[in-house]
């Protein structure tokens, strides 16, 4: 894995580093992305890490499997993670449900459902995000958006506000340098000619195409050069539905 790394909070990778934001993007209008969830993770070694996620039911957040930890606290209704507002809803995760075939070495099946201790209150600042149907195979060439609280540069700390960047879905050939890339269950995201990408701290956040979550930020190159690899949500709809049905 010398060419790639998981795009999770920098604390999970280097305990002395700072987490920052998306590269080449812009700050979102406050609370214009009401589905976004900020995850604070206590790792098995006691470090604090951060990931993104998104609300798909009032008591369920979807994120990346590699964002699992000893404990996770989800905050909804956040714009600036350092400035608490009355829009915030801080909820404990009572169950972390990783995909049963998640492989931390090949980073396949990098998807996880988080069951919240209580149902979120739906407000102007907190809402759910729709998922694609199972046969909905979003094709290369589509322009989509990704949001998160990750880093704004390889060596840059960023602001603490939610950032967003436009990303193009690439042909699978553009991700052939990732030895375990699978077009059926993953998306190849980001034009290699542009310095725009998700980065450390953005893991678990959604890739939005026409208002629907089609991907989950998974991993990319150490130098943030696009494209990066996202989990293809449509490939996991039956598993998601099964979990939601069984956890009611």
C-alpha atoms as a printed R data frame, in Angstrom:
    type eleno elety resid chain resno       x      y       z
1   ATOM     1    CA   UNK     A     1   0.000  0.000   0.000
2   ATOM     2    CA   UNK     A     2   2.876  2.399  -0.642
3   ATOM     3    CA   UNK     A     3   0.911  4.256  -3.327
4   ATOM     4    CA   UNK     A     4  -2.391  4.541  -1.534
5   ATOM     5    CA   UNK     A     5  -3.811  5.344   1.863
6   ATOM     6    CA   UNK     A     6  -7.160  5.478   3.505
7   ATOM     7    CA   UNK     A     7  -8.668  8.948   3.462
8   ATOM     8    CA   UNK     A     8  -9.541  9.029   7.139
9   ATOM     9    CA   UNK     A     9  -8.700 11.564   9.818
10  ATOM    10    CA   UNK     A    10  -4.997 12.293  10.051
11  ATOM    11    CA   UNK     A    11  -4.967 11.371  13.735
12  ATOM    12    CA   UNK     A    12  -5.652  7.774  12.753
13  ATOM    13    CA   UNK     A    13  -2.562  7.763  10.552
14  ATOM    14    CA   UNK     A    14  -0.179 10.167  12.244
15  ATOM    15    CA   UNK     A    15  -1.141 11.120  15.801
16  ATOM    16    CA   UNK     A    16   0.860 14.363  15.635
17  ATOM    17    CA   UNK     A    17  -0.690 15.677  12.408
18  ATOM    18    CA   UNK     A    18  -3.621 18.048  12.009
19  ATOM    19    CA   UNK     A    19  -6.681 17.211   9.969
20  ATOM    20    CA   UNK     A    20  -7.789 19.813   7.413
21  ATOM    21    CA   UNK     A    21 -10.056 19.881   4.350
22  ATOM    22    CA   UNK     A    22 -10.904 18.898   0.768
23  ATOM    23    CA   UNK     A    23  -8.327 19.988  -1.849
24  ATOM    24    CA   UNK     A    24  -9.268 22.492  -4.568
25  ATOM    25    CA   UNK     A    25 -12.809 22.982  -3.321
26  ATOM    26    CA   UNK     A    26 -14.764 25.738  -1.640
27  ATOM    27    CA   UNK     A    27 -16.624 26.253   1.614
28  ATOM    28    CA   UNK     A    28 -20.236 25.104   1.553
29  ATOM    29    CA   UNK     A    29 -22.988 27.528   2.425
30  ATOM    30    CA   UNK     A    30 -23.639 26.774   6.131
31  ATOM    31    CA   UNK     A    31 -26.157 23.939   6.609
32  ATOM    32    CA   UNK     A    32 -26.782 23.558   2.881
33  ATOM    33    CA   UNK     A    33 -25.741 19.881   3.173
34  ATOM    34    CA   UNK     A    34 -28.040 18.787   6.041
35  ATOM    35    CA   UNK     A    35 -27.254 15.077   5.570
36  ATOM    36    CA   UNK     A    36 -23.552 15.473   6.449
37  ATOM    37    CA   UNK     A    37 -22.351 13.786   9.629
38  ATOM    38    CA   UNK     A    38 -19.058 14.492  11.417
39  ATOM    39    CA   UNK     A    39 -17.631 11.371  13.056
40  ATOM    40    CA   UNK     A    40 -15.308 11.563  16.051
41  ATOM    41    CA   UNK     A    41 -13.650  8.190  16.490
42  ATOM    42    CA   UNK     A    42 -11.702  6.799  19.426
43  ATOM    43    CA   UNK     A    43  -9.353  4.205  17.890
44  ATOM    44    CA   UNK     A    44  -8.472  0.882  19.537
45  ATOM    45    CA   UNK     A    45  -5.171  2.538  20.582
46  ATOM    46    CA   UNK     A    46  -6.934  5.502  22.173
47  ATOM    47    CA   UNK     A    47  -6.150  8.082  19.458
48  ATOM    48    CA   UNK     A    48  -8.842 10.465  18.214
49  ATOM    49    CA   UNK     A    49  -9.703 10.260  14.525
50  ATOM    50    CA   UNK     A    50 -12.244 11.930  12.255
51  ATOM    51    CA   UNK     A    51 -14.308 10.773   9.300
52  ATOM    52    CA   UNK     A    52 -17.319 11.964   7.382
53  ATOM    53    CA   UNK     A    53 -20.597 10.144   6.957
54  ATOM    54    CA   UNK     A    54 -24.181 10.884   5.964
55  ATOM    55    CA   UNK     A    55 -27.631 10.358   7.422
56  ATOM    56    CA   UNK     A    56 -29.764  7.883   5.440
57  ATOM    57    CA   UNK     A    57 -32.408  7.190   8.121
58  ATOM    58    CA   UNK     A    58 -33.130  9.126  11.299
59  ATOM    59    CA   UNK     A    59 -31.141  6.558  13.275
60  ATOM    60    CA   UNK     A    60 -28.607  5.374  10.665
61  ATOM    61    CA   UNK     A    61 -25.473  6.931   9.187
62  ATOM    62    CA   UNK     A    62 -23.610  5.445   6.218
63  ATOM    63    CA   UNK     A    63 -19.798  5.705   6.159
64  ATOM    64    CA   UNK     A    64 -16.627  3.758   5.251
65  ATOM    65    CA   UNK     A    65 -15.787  0.489   7.046
66  ATOM    66    CA   UNK     A    66 -12.222  1.682   7.739
67  ATOM    67    CA   UNK     A    67 -13.696  4.446   9.941
68  ATOM    68    CA   UNK     A    68 -14.614  1.880  12.627
69  ATOM    69    CA   UNK     A    69 -13.230  2.446  16.118
70  ATOM    70    CA   UNK     A    70 -13.591  1.629  19.801
71  ATOM    71    CA   UNK     A    71 -16.321  4.275  20.039
72  ATOM    72    CA   UNK     A    72 -17.848  6.741  17.560
73  ATOM    73    CA   UNK     A    73 -19.776  9.933  18.251
74  ATOM    74    CA   UNK     A    74 -21.790 11.426  15.379
75  ATOM    75    CA   UNK     A    75 -22.540 15.143  15.192
76  ATOM    76    CA   UNK     A    76 -25.262 16.312  12.795
77  ATOM    77    CA   UNK     A    77 -26.147 19.888  11.812
78  ATOM    78    CA   UNK     A    78 -22.469 20.936  11.798
79  ATOM    79    CA   UNK     A    79 -20.804 23.534   9.601
80  ATOM    80    CA   UNK     A    80 -17.751 24.607  11.607
81  ATOM    81    CA   UNK     A    81 -16.561 21.731  13.803
82  ATOM    82    CA   UNK     A    82 -14.947 24.200  16.221
83  ATOM    83    CA   UNK     A    83 -18.016 26.424  16.705
84  ATOM    84    CA   UNK     A    84 -20.942 24.742  18.378
85  ATOM    85    CA   UNK     A    85 -24.381 25.962  17.271
86  ATOM    86    CA   UNK     A    86 -27.908 25.173  18.392
87  ATOM    87    CA   UNK     A    87 -28.280 23.212  15.129
88  ATOM    88    CA   UNK     A    88 -25.912 20.519  16.450
89  ATOM    89    CA   UNK     A    89 -27.205 17.084  17.399
90  ATOM    90    CA   UNK     A    90 -24.550 14.929  19.057
91  ATOM    91    CA   UNK     A    91 -25.478 11.233  19.091
92  ATOM    92    CA   UNK     A    92 -23.648  8.138  20.263
93  ATOM    93    CA   UNK     A    93 -23.241  5.156  17.955
94  ATOM    94    CA   UNK     A    94 -24.584  2.015  19.638
95  ATOM    95    CA   UNK     A    95 -23.746 -0.396  16.805
96  ATOM    96    CA   UNK     A    96 -21.057 -0.356  14.080
97  ATOM    97    CA   UNK     A    97 -22.097 -2.699  11.253
98  ATOM    98    CA   UNK     A    98 -19.230 -3.234   8.828
99  ATOM    99    CA   UNK     A    99 -19.825 -5.097   5.601
100 ATOM   100    CA   UNK     A   100 -19.067 -8.762   6.421
101 ATOM   101    CA   UNK     A   101 -16.627 -9.023   3.496
102 ATOM   102    CA   UNK     A   102 -14.685 -5.830   4.258
103 ATOM   103    CA   UNK     A   103 -10.987 -6.459   3.604
104 ATOM   104    CA   UNK     A   104  -8.592 -3.936   5.228
105 ATOM   105    CA   UNK     A   105  -5.699 -5.072   3.007
106 ATOM   106    CA   UNK     A   106  -7.373 -4.766  -0.410
107 ATOM   107    CA   UNK     A   107  -9.816 -2.100   0.939
108 ATOM   108    CA   UNK     A   108 -12.716 -3.883  -0.755
109 ATOM   109    CA   UNK     A   109 -16.299 -3.610   0.552
110 ATOM   110    CA   UNK     A   110 -15.352 -0.420   2.424
111 ATOM   111    CA   UNK     A   111 -18.839  0.370   3.714
112 ATOM   112    CA   UNK     A   112 -20.362  0.516   7.195
113 ATOM   113    CA   UNK     A   113 -23.708  1.397   8.778
114 ATOM   114    CA   UNK     A   114 -23.782  3.175  12.138
115 ATOM   115    CA   UNK     A   115 -26.859  2.752  14.317
116 ATOM   116    CA   UNK     A   116 -27.465  5.817  16.469
117 ATOM   117    CA   UNK     A   117 -28.513  5.702  20.118
118 ATOM   118    CA   UNK     A   118 -31.611  7.729  19.310
119 ATOM   119    CA   UNK     A   119 -33.353  9.061  16.219
120 ATOM   120    CA   UNK     A   120 -32.155 12.406  14.892
121 ATOM   121    CA   UNK     A   121 -34.642 15.250  14.850
122 ATOM   122    CA   UNK     A   122 -35.186 16.355  11.240
123 ATOM   123    CA   UNK     A   123 -34.696 20.136  10.924
124 ATOM   124    CA   UNK     A   124 -33.541 22.628   8.282
125 ATOM   125    CA   UNK     A   125 -29.951 21.735   9.292
126 ATOM   126    CA   UNK     A   126 -30.408 17.941   9.650
127 ATOM   127    CA   UNK     A   127 -31.901 15.719   6.950
128 ATOM   128    CA   UNK     A   128 -31.502 12.386   5.168
129 ATOM   129    CA   UNK     A   129 -29.881 11.669   1.810
130 ATOM   130    CA   UNK     A   130 -31.397  9.306  -0.793
131 ATOM   131    CA   UNK     A   131 -29.481  6.266  -2.060
132 ATOM   132    CA   UNK     A   132 -29.479  4.872  -5.608
133 ATOM   133    CA   UNK     A   133 -31.526  1.802  -6.466
134 ATOM   134    CA   UNK     A   134 -29.573 -1.421  -6.995
135 ATOM   135    CA   UNK     A   135 -29.603 -1.399 -10.827
136 ATOM   136    CA   UNK     A   136 -28.595  2.285 -10.904
137 ATOM   137    CA   UNK     A   137 -25.042  1.974 -12.277
138 ATOM   138    CA   UNK     A   138 -23.820  5.568 -12.582
139 ATOM   139    CA   UNK     A   139 -21.517  5.767 -15.663
140 ATOM   140    CA   UNK     A   140 -18.084  7.411 -16.137
141 ATOM   141    CA   UNK     A   141 -18.150 11.013 -17.365
142 ATOM   142    CA   UNK     A   142 -20.755 12.210 -14.877
143 ATOM   143    CA   UNK     A   143 -19.851 15.306 -12.826
144 ATOM   144    CA   UNK     A   144 -20.566 14.857  -9.127
145 ATOM   145    CA   UNK     A   145 -19.692 16.513  -5.789
146 ATOM   146    CA   UNK     A   146 -17.985 15.365  -2.627
147 ATOM   147    CA   UNK     A   147 -18.066 17.133   0.733
148 ATOM   148    CA   UNK     A   148 -16.057 16.745   3.914
149 ATOM   149    CA   UNK     A   149 -13.875 18.160   6.657
150 ATOM   150    CA   UNK     A   150 -10.623 16.623   5.319
151 ATOM   151    CA   UNK     A   151  -7.310 18.364   4.385
152 ATOM   152    CA   UNK     A   152  -6.989 21.247   1.887
153 ATOM   153    CA   UNK     A   153  -3.453 20.268   0.897
154 ATOM   154    CA   UNK     A   154  -0.905 17.487   1.390
155 ATOM   155    CA   UNK     A   155   0.942 19.520   4.034
156 ATOM   156    CA   UNK     A   156  -1.741 22.083   4.778
157 ATOM   157    CA   UNK     A   157  -3.986 22.459   7.748
158 ATOM   158    CA   UNK     A   158  -7.342 23.805   6.645
159 ATOM   159    CA   UNK     A   159 -10.251 25.673   8.144
160 ATOM   160    CA   UNK     A   160 -12.740 23.735  10.232
161 ATOM   161    CA   UNK     A   161 -15.685 24.407   7.925
162 ATOM   162    CA   UNK     A   162 -17.400 21.928   5.595
163 ATOM   163    CA   UNK     A   163 -15.841 21.981   2.108
164 ATOM   164    CA   UNK     A   164 -17.097 20.705  -1.223
165 ATOM   165    CA   UNK     A   165 -15.460 19.968  -4.574
166 ATOM   166    CA   UNK     A   166 -16.740 18.918  -8.009
167 ATOM   167    CA   UNK     A   167 -15.367 15.570  -9.186
168 ATOM   168    CA   UNK     A   168 -15.719 13.752 -12.484
169 ATOM   169    CA   UNK     A   169 -16.375 10.008 -12.594
170 ATOM   170    CA   UNK     A   170 -13.528  8.488 -14.594
171 ATOM   171    CA   UNK     A   171 -13.238  5.447 -16.834
172 ATOM   172    CA   UNK     A   172 -12.059  2.422 -14.785
173 ATOM   173    CA   UNK     A   173  -8.785  2.432 -16.769
174 ATOM   174    CA   UNK     A   174  -7.803  5.620 -14.920
175 ATOM   175    CA   UNK     A   175  -7.648  3.568 -11.687
176 ATOM   176    CA   UNK     A   176  -5.664  0.620 -13.078
177 ATOM   177    CA   UNK     A   177  -2.640  1.622 -10.934
178 ATOM   178    CA   UNK     A   178  -4.694  0.594  -7.878
179 ATOM   179    CA   UNK     A   179  -4.106 -3.158  -7.934
180 ATOM   180    CA   UNK     A   180  -7.371 -4.065  -6.177
181 ATOM   181    CA   UNK     A   181  -9.720 -1.652  -7.965
182 ATOM   182    CA   UNK     A   182 -13.033 -3.300  -8.950
183 ATOM   183    CA   UNK     A   183 -15.326 -1.313 -11.274
184 ATOM   184    CA   UNK     A   184 -18.383 -3.318 -10.195
185 ATOM   185    CA   UNK     A   185 -18.137 -2.319  -6.537
186 ATOM   186    CA   UNK     A   186 -16.028  0.866  -6.712
187 ATOM   187    CA   UNK     A   187 -15.957  4.217  -8.508
188 ATOM   188    CA   UNK     A   188 -12.883  5.863 -10.009
189 ATOM   189    CA   UNK     A   189 -13.276  9.539  -9.097
190 ATOM   190    CA   UNK     A   190 -11.370 12.701 -10.063
191 ATOM   191    CA   UNK     A   191  -9.710 14.030 -13.203
192 ATOM   192    CA   UNK     A   192  -5.925 13.343 -12.947
193 ATOM   193    CA   UNK     A   193  -5.230 16.648 -14.761
194 ATOM   194    CA   UNK     A   194  -6.851 18.681 -11.971
195 ATOM   195    CA   UNK     A   195  -5.675 19.278  -8.413
196 ATOM   196    CA   UNK     A   196  -9.076 18.608  -6.928
197 ATOM   197    CA   UNK     A   197  -9.719 15.687  -4.625
198 ATOM   198    CA   UNK     A   198 -10.927 14.329  -1.332
199 ATOM   199    CA   UNK     A   199  -8.076 13.826   1.138
200 ATOM   200    CA   UNK     A   200  -7.295 12.776   4.698
201 ATOM   201    CA   UNK     A   201 -10.310 13.362   6.942
202 ATOM   202    CA   UNK     A   202 -12.856 13.026   4.111
203 ATOM   203    CA   UNK     A   203 -13.274  9.237   4.443
204 ATOM   204    CA   UNK     A   204 -16.830  8.025   4.663
205 ATOM   205    CA   UNK     A   205 -18.309 11.152   3.085
206 ATOM   206    CA   UNK     A   206 -20.790 10.939   0.207
207 ATOM   207    CA   UNK     A   207 -20.286 11.426  -3.531
208 ATOM   208    CA   UNK     A   208 -23.413 13.178  -4.787
209 ATOM   209    CA   UNK     A   209 -24.574 12.871  -8.378
210 ATOM   210    CA   UNK     A   210 -27.812 14.755  -9.132
211 ATOM   211    CA   UNK     A   211 -28.794 14.800  -5.456
212 ATOM   212    CA   UNK     A   212 -28.297 11.070  -4.855
213 ATOM   213    CA   UNK     A   213 -25.423  9.460  -2.891
214 ATOM   214    CA   UNK     A   214 -23.628  7.181  -5.361
215 ATOM   215    CA   UNK     A   215 -20.259  6.771  -3.643
216 ATOM   216    CA   UNK     A   216 -18.405  6.759  -0.311
217 ATOM   217    CA   UNK     A   217 -14.886  8.228   0.012
218 ATOM   218    CA   UNK     A   218 -12.516  5.264   0.486
219 ATOM   219    CA   UNK     A   219  -8.825  5.687  -0.456
220 ATOM   220    CA   UNK     A   220  -6.365  7.500  -2.704
221 ATOM   221    CA   UNK     A   221  -2.702  8.337  -3.297
222 ATOM   222    CA   UNK     A   222  -0.423  9.692  -0.563
223 ATOM   223    CA   UNK     A   223   0.167 12.870  -2.622
224 ATOM   224    CA   UNK     A   224  -3.587 13.464  -3.189
225 ATOM   225    CA   UNK     A   225  -3.240 13.198  -6.986
226 ATOM   226    CA   UNK     A   226  -6.594 12.123  -8.467
227 ATOM   227    CA   UNK     A   227  -8.246  9.810  -9.183
228 ATOM   228    CA   UNK     A   228  -9.259  8.320  -5.832
229 ATOM   229    CA   UNK     A   229 -11.348  5.237  -5.149
230 ATOM   230    CA   UNK     A   230 -14.895  5.423  -3.770
231 ATOM   231    CA   UNK     A   231 -17.220  2.584  -2.724
232 ATOM   232    CA   UNK     A   232 -20.065  2.176  -5.259
233 ATOM   233    CA   UNK     A   233 -23.248  2.324  -3.139
234 ATOM   234    CA   UNK     A   234 -25.604  0.732  -5.695
235 ATOM   235    CA   UNK     A   235 -23.616 -2.529  -5.423
236 ATOM   236    CA   UNK     A   236 -24.547 -2.736  -1.718
237 ATOM   237    CA   UNK     A   237 -28.230 -1.765  -1.728
238 ATOM   238    CA   UNK     A   238 -29.484 -5.271  -0.904
239 ATOM   239    CA   UNK     A   239 -27.058 -5.516   2.051
240 ATOM   240    CA   UNK     A   240 -28.050 -2.028   3.292
241 ATOM   241    CA   UNK     A   241 -31.767 -2.890   3.035
242 ATOM   242    CA   UNK     A   242 -31.211 -6.184   4.861
243 ATOM   243    CA   UNK     A   243 -29.401 -4.453   7.755
244 ATOM   244    CA   UNK     A   244 -32.010 -1.678   8.043
245 ATOM   245    CA   UNK     A   245 -34.820 -4.229   8.037
246 ATOM   246    CA   UNK     A   246 -33.142 -6.379  10.700
247 ATOM   247    CA   UNK     A   247 -32.296 -3.458  13.003
248 ATOM   248    CA   UNK     A   248 -35.741 -1.880  13.347
